mmCIF file of N, CA and C in Angstrom:
data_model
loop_
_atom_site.group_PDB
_atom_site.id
_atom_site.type_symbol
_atom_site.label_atom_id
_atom_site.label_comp_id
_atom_site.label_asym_id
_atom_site.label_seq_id
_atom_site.Cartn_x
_atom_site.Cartn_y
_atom_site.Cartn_z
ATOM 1 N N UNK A 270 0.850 -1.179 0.000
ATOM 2 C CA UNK A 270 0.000 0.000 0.000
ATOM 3 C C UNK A 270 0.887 1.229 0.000
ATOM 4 N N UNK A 271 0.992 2.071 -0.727
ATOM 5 C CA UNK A 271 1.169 3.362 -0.877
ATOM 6 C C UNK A 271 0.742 4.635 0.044
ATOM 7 N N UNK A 272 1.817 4.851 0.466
ATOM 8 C CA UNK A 272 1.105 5.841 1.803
ATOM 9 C C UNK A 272 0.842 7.602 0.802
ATOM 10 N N UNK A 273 -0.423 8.113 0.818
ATOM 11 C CA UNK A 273 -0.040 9.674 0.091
ATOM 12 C C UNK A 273 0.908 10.543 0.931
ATOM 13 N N UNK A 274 1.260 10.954 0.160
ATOM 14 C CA UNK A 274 2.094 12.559 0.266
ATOM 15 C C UNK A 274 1.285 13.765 0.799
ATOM 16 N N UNK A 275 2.213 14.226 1.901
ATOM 17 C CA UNK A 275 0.984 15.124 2.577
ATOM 18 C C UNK A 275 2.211 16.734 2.353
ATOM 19 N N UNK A 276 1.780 17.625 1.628
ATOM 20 C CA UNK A 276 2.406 18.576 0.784
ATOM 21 C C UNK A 276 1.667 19.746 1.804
ATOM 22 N N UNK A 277 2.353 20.725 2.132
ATOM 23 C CA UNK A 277 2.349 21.630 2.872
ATOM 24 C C UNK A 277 1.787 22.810 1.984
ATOM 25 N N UNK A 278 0.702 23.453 2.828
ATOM 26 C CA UNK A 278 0.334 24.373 2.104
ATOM 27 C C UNK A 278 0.774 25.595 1.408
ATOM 28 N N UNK A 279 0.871 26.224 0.643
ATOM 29 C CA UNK A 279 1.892 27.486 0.155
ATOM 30 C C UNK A 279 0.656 28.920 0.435
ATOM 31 N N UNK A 280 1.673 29.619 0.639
ATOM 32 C CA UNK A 280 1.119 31.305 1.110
ATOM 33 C C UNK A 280 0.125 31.497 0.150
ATOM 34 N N UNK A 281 -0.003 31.321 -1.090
ATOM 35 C CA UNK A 281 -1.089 31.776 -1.865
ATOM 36 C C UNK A 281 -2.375 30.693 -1.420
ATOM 37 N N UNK A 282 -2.195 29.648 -0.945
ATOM 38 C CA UNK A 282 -3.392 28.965 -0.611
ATOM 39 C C UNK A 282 -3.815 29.011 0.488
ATOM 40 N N UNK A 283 -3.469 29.426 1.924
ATOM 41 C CA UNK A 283 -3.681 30.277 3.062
ATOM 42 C C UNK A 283 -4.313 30.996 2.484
ATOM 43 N N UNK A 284 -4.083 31.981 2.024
ATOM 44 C CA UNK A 284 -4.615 33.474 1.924
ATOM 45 C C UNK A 284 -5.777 33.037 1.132
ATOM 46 N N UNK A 285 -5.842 32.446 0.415
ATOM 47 C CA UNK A 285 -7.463 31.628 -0.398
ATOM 48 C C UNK A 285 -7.883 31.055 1.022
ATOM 49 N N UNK A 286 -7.748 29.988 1.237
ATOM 50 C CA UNK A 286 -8.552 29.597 2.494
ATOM 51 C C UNK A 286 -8.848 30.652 3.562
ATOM 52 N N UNK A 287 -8.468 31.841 3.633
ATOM 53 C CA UNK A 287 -8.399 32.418 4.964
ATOM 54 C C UNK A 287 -10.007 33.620 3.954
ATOM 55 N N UNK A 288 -9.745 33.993 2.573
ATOM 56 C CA UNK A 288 -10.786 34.506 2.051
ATOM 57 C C UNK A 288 -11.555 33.950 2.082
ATOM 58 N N UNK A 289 -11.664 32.804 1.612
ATOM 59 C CA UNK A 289 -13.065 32.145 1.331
ATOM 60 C C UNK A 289 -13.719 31.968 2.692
ATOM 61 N N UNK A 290 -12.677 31.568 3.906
ATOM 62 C CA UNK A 290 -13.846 31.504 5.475
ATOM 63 C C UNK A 290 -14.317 32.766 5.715
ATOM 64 N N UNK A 291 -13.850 33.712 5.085
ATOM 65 C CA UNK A 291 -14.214 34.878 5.635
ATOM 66 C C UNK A 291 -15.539 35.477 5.083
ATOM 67 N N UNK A 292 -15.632 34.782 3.743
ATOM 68 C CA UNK A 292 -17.184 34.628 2.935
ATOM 69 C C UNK A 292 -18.039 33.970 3.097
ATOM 70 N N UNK A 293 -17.812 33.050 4.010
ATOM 71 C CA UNK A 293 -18.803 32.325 4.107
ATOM 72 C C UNK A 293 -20.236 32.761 4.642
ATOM 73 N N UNK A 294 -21.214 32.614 4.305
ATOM 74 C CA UNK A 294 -22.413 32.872 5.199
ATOM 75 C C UNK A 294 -23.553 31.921 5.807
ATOM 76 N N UNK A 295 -23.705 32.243 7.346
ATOM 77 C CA UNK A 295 -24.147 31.601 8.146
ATOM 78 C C UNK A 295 -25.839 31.964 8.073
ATOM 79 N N UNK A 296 -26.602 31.093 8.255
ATOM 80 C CA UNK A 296 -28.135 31.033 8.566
ATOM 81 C C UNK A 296 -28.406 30.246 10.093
ATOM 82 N N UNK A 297 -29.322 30.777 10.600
ATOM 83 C CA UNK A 297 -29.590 30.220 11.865
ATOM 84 C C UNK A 297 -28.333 29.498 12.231
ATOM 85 N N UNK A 298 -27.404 30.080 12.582
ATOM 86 C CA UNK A 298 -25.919 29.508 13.094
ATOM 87 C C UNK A 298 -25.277 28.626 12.373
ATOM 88 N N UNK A 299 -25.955 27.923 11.009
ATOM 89 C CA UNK A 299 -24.922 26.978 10.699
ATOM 90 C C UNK A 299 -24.716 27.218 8.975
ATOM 91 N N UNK A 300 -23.095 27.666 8.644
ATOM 92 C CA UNK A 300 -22.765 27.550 7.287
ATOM 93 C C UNK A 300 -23.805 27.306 6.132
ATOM 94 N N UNK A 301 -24.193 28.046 5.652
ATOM 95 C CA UNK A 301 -25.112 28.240 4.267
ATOM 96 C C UNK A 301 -24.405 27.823 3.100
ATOM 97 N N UNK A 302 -23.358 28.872 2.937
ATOM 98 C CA UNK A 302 -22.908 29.592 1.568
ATOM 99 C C UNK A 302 -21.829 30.381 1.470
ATOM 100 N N UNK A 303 -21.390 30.575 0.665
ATOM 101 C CA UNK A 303 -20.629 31.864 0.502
ATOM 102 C C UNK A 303 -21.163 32.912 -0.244
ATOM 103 N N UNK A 304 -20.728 34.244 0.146
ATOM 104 C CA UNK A 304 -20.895 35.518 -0.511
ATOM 105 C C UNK A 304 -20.746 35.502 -2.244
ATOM 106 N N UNK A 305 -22.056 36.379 -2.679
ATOM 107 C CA UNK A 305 -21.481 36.506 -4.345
ATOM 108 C C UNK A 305 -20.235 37.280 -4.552
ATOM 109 N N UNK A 306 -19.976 38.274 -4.032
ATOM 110 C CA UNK A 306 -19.093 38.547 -3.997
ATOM 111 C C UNK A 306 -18.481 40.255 -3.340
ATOM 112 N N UNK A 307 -17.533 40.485 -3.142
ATOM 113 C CA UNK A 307 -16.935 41.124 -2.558
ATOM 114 C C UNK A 307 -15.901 42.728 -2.926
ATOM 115 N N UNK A 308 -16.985 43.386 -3.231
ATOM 116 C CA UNK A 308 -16.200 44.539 -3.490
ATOM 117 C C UNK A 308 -16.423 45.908 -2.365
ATOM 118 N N UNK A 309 -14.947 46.059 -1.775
ATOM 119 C CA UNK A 309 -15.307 47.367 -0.803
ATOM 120 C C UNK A 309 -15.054 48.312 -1.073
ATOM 121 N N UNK A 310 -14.895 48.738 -2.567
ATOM 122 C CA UNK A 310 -14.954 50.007 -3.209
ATOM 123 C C UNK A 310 -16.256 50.036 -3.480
ATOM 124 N N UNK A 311 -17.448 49.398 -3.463
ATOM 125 C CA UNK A 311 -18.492 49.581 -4.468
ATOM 126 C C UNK A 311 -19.999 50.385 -2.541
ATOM 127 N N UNK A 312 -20.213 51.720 -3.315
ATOM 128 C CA UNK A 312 -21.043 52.229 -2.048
ATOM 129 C C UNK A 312 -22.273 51.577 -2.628
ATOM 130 N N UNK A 313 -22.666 51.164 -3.620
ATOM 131 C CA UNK A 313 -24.196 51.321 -4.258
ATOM 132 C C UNK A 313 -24.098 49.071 -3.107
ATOM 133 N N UNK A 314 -25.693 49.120 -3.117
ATOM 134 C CA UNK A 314 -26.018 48.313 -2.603
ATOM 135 C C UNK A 314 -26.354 47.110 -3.315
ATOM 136 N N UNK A 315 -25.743 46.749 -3.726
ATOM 137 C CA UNK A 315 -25.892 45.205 -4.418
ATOM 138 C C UNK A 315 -26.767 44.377 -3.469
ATOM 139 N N UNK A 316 -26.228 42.842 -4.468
ATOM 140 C CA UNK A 316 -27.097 41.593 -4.113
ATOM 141 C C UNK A 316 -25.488 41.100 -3.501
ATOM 142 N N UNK A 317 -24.335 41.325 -3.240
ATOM 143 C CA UNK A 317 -23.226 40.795 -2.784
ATOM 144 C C UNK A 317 -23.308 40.322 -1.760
ATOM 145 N N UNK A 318 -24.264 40.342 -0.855
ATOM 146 C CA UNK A 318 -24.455 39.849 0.597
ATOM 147 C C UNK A 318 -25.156 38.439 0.727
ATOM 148 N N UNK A 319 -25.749 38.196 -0.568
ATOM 149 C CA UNK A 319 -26.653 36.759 -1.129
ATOM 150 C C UNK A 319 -25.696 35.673 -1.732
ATOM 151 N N UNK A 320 -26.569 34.372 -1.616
ATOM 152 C CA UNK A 320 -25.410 33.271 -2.092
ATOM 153 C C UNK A 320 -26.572 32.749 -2.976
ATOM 154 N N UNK A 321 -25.775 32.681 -3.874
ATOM 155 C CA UNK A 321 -26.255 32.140 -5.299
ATOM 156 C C UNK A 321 -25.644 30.947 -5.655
ATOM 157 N N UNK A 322 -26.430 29.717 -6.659
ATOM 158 C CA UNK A 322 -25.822 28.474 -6.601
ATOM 159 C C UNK A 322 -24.941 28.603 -7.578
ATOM 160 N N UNK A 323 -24.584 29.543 -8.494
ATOM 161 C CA UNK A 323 -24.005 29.371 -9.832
ATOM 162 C C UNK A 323 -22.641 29.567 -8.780
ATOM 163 N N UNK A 324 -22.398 30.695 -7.901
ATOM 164 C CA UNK A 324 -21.279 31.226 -7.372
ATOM 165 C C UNK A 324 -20.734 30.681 -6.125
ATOM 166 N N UNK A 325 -21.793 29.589 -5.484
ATOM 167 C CA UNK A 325 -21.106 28.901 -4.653
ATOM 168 C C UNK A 325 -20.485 27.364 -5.146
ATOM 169 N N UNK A 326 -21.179 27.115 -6.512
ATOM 170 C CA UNK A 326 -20.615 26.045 -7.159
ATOM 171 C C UNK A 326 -18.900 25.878 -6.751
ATOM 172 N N UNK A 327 -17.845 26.555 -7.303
ATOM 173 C CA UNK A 327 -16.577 26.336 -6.959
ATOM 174 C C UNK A 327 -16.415 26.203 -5.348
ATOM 175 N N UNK A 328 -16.550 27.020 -4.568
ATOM 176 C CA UNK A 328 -16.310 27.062 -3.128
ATOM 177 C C UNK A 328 -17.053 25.845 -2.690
ATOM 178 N N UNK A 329 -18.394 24.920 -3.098
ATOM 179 C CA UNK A 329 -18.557 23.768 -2.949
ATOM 180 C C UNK A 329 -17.626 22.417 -2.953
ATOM 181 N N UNK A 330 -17.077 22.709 -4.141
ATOM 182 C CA UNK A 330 -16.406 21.931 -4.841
ATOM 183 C C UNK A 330 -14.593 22.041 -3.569
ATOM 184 N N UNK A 331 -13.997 23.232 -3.684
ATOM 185 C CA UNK A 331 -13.224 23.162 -2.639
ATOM 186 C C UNK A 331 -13.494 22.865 -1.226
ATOM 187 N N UNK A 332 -14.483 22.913 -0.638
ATOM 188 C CA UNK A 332 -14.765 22.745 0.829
ATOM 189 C C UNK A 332 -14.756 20.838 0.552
ATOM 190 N N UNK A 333 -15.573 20.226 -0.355
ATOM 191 C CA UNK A 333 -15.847 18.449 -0.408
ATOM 192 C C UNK A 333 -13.852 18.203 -0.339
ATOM 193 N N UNK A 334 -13.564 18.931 -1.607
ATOM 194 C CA UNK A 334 -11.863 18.285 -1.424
ATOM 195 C C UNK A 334 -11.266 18.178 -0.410
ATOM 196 N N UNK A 335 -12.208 19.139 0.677
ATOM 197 C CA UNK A 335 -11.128 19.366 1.955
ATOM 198 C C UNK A 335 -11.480 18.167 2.775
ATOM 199 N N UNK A 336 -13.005 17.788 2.607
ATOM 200 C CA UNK A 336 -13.723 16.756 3.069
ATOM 201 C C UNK A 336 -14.953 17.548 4.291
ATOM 202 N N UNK A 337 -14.739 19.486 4.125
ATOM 203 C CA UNK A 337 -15.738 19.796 4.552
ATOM 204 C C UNK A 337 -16.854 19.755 3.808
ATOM 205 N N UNK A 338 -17.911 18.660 5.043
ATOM 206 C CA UNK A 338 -19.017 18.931 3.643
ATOM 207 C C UNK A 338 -20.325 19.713 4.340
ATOM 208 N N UNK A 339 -19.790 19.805 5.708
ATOM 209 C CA UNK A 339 -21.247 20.304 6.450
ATOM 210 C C UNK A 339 -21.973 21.857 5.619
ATOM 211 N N UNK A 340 -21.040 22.457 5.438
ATOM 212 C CA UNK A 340 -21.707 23.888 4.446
ATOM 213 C C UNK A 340 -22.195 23.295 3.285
ATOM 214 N N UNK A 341 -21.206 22.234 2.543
ATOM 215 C CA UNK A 341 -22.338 21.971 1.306
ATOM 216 C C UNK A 341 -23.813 20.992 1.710
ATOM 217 N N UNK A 342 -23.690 20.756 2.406
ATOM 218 C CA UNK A 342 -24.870 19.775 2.853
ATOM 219 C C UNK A 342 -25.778 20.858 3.497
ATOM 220 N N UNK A 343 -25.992 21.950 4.681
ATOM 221 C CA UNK A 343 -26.424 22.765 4.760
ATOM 222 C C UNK A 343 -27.057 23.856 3.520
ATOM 223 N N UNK A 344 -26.136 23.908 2.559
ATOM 224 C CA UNK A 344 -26.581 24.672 0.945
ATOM 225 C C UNK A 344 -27.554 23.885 0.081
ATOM 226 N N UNK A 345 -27.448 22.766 0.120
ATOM 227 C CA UNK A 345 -28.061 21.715 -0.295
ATOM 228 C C UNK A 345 -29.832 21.582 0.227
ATOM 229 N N UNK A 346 -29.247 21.283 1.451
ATOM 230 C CA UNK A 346 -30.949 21.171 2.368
ATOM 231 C C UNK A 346 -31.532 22.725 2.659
ATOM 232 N N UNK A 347 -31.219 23.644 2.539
ATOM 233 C CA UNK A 347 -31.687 25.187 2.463
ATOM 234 C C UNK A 347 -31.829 25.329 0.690
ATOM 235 N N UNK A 348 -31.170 25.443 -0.089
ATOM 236 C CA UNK A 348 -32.039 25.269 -1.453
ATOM 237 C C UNK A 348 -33.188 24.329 -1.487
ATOM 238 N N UNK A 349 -33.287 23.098 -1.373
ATOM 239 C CA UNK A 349 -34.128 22.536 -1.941
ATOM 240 C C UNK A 349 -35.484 22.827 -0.721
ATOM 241 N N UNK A 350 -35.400 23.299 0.595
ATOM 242 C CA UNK A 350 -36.143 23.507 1.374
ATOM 243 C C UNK A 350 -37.486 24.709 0.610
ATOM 244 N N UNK A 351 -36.057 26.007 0.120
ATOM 245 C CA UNK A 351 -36.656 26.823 -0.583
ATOM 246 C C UNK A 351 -37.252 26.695 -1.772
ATOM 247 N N UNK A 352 -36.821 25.510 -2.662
ATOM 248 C CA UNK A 352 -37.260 25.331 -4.129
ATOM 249 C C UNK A 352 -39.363 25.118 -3.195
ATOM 250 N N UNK A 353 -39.346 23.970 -2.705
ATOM 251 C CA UNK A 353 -40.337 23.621 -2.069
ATOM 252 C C UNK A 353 -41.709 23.987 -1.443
ATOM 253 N N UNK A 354 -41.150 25.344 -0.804
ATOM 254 C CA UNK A 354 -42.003 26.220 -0.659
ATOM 255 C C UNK A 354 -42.281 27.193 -1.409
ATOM 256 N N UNK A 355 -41.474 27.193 -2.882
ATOM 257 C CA UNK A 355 -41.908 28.337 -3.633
ATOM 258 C C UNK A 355 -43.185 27.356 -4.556
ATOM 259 N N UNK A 356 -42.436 26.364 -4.948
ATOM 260 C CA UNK A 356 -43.644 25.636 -5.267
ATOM 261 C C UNK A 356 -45.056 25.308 -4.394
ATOM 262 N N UNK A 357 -44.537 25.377 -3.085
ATOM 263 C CA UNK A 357 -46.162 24.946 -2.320
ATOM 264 C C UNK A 357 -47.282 26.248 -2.357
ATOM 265 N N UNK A 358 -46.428 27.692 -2.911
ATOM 266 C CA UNK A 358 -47.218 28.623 -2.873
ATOM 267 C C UNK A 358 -48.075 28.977 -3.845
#
């Protein structure tokens, strides 16, 4: 058996991991989503504070590699909660 290689993280991937936790957004205390996105030059009031599935697609995809999956599983059961009730209305 082949043991993997455990490769130390480099400064540019810190500083990604340390952004992306910092986007994340919480609902009733537990990991949703992440932010669409992030500009602090911009005064006008966007939708940047909302998580959208097109834009949490990648940050999904990195959190499973990490083997976090509780935010995508939380994004998961809060979309389809919402698909549900838009239909029950």
């Amino acid at each position: 058996a082949s043991a993997l290689k455990v490769r130390e993280e480099t400064e540019a991937e810190r500083e990604a991991w340390r952004l992306l936790r910092r986007a994340v957004v919480s609902y009733c205390g537990e990991p949703v989503g992440t932010v669409a996105a992030e500009d602090p030059e911009c005064t006008e009031t966007l939708n940047y504070d909302q998580v959208f599935i097109r834009d949490f697609v990648p940050s999904a995809l990195a959190f499973l590699m990490r083997g976090e999956t509780e935010i995508v599983r939380n994004f998961l059961l809060h979309t389809l909660q919402l698909q549900v009730s838009r239909f029950r209305s």
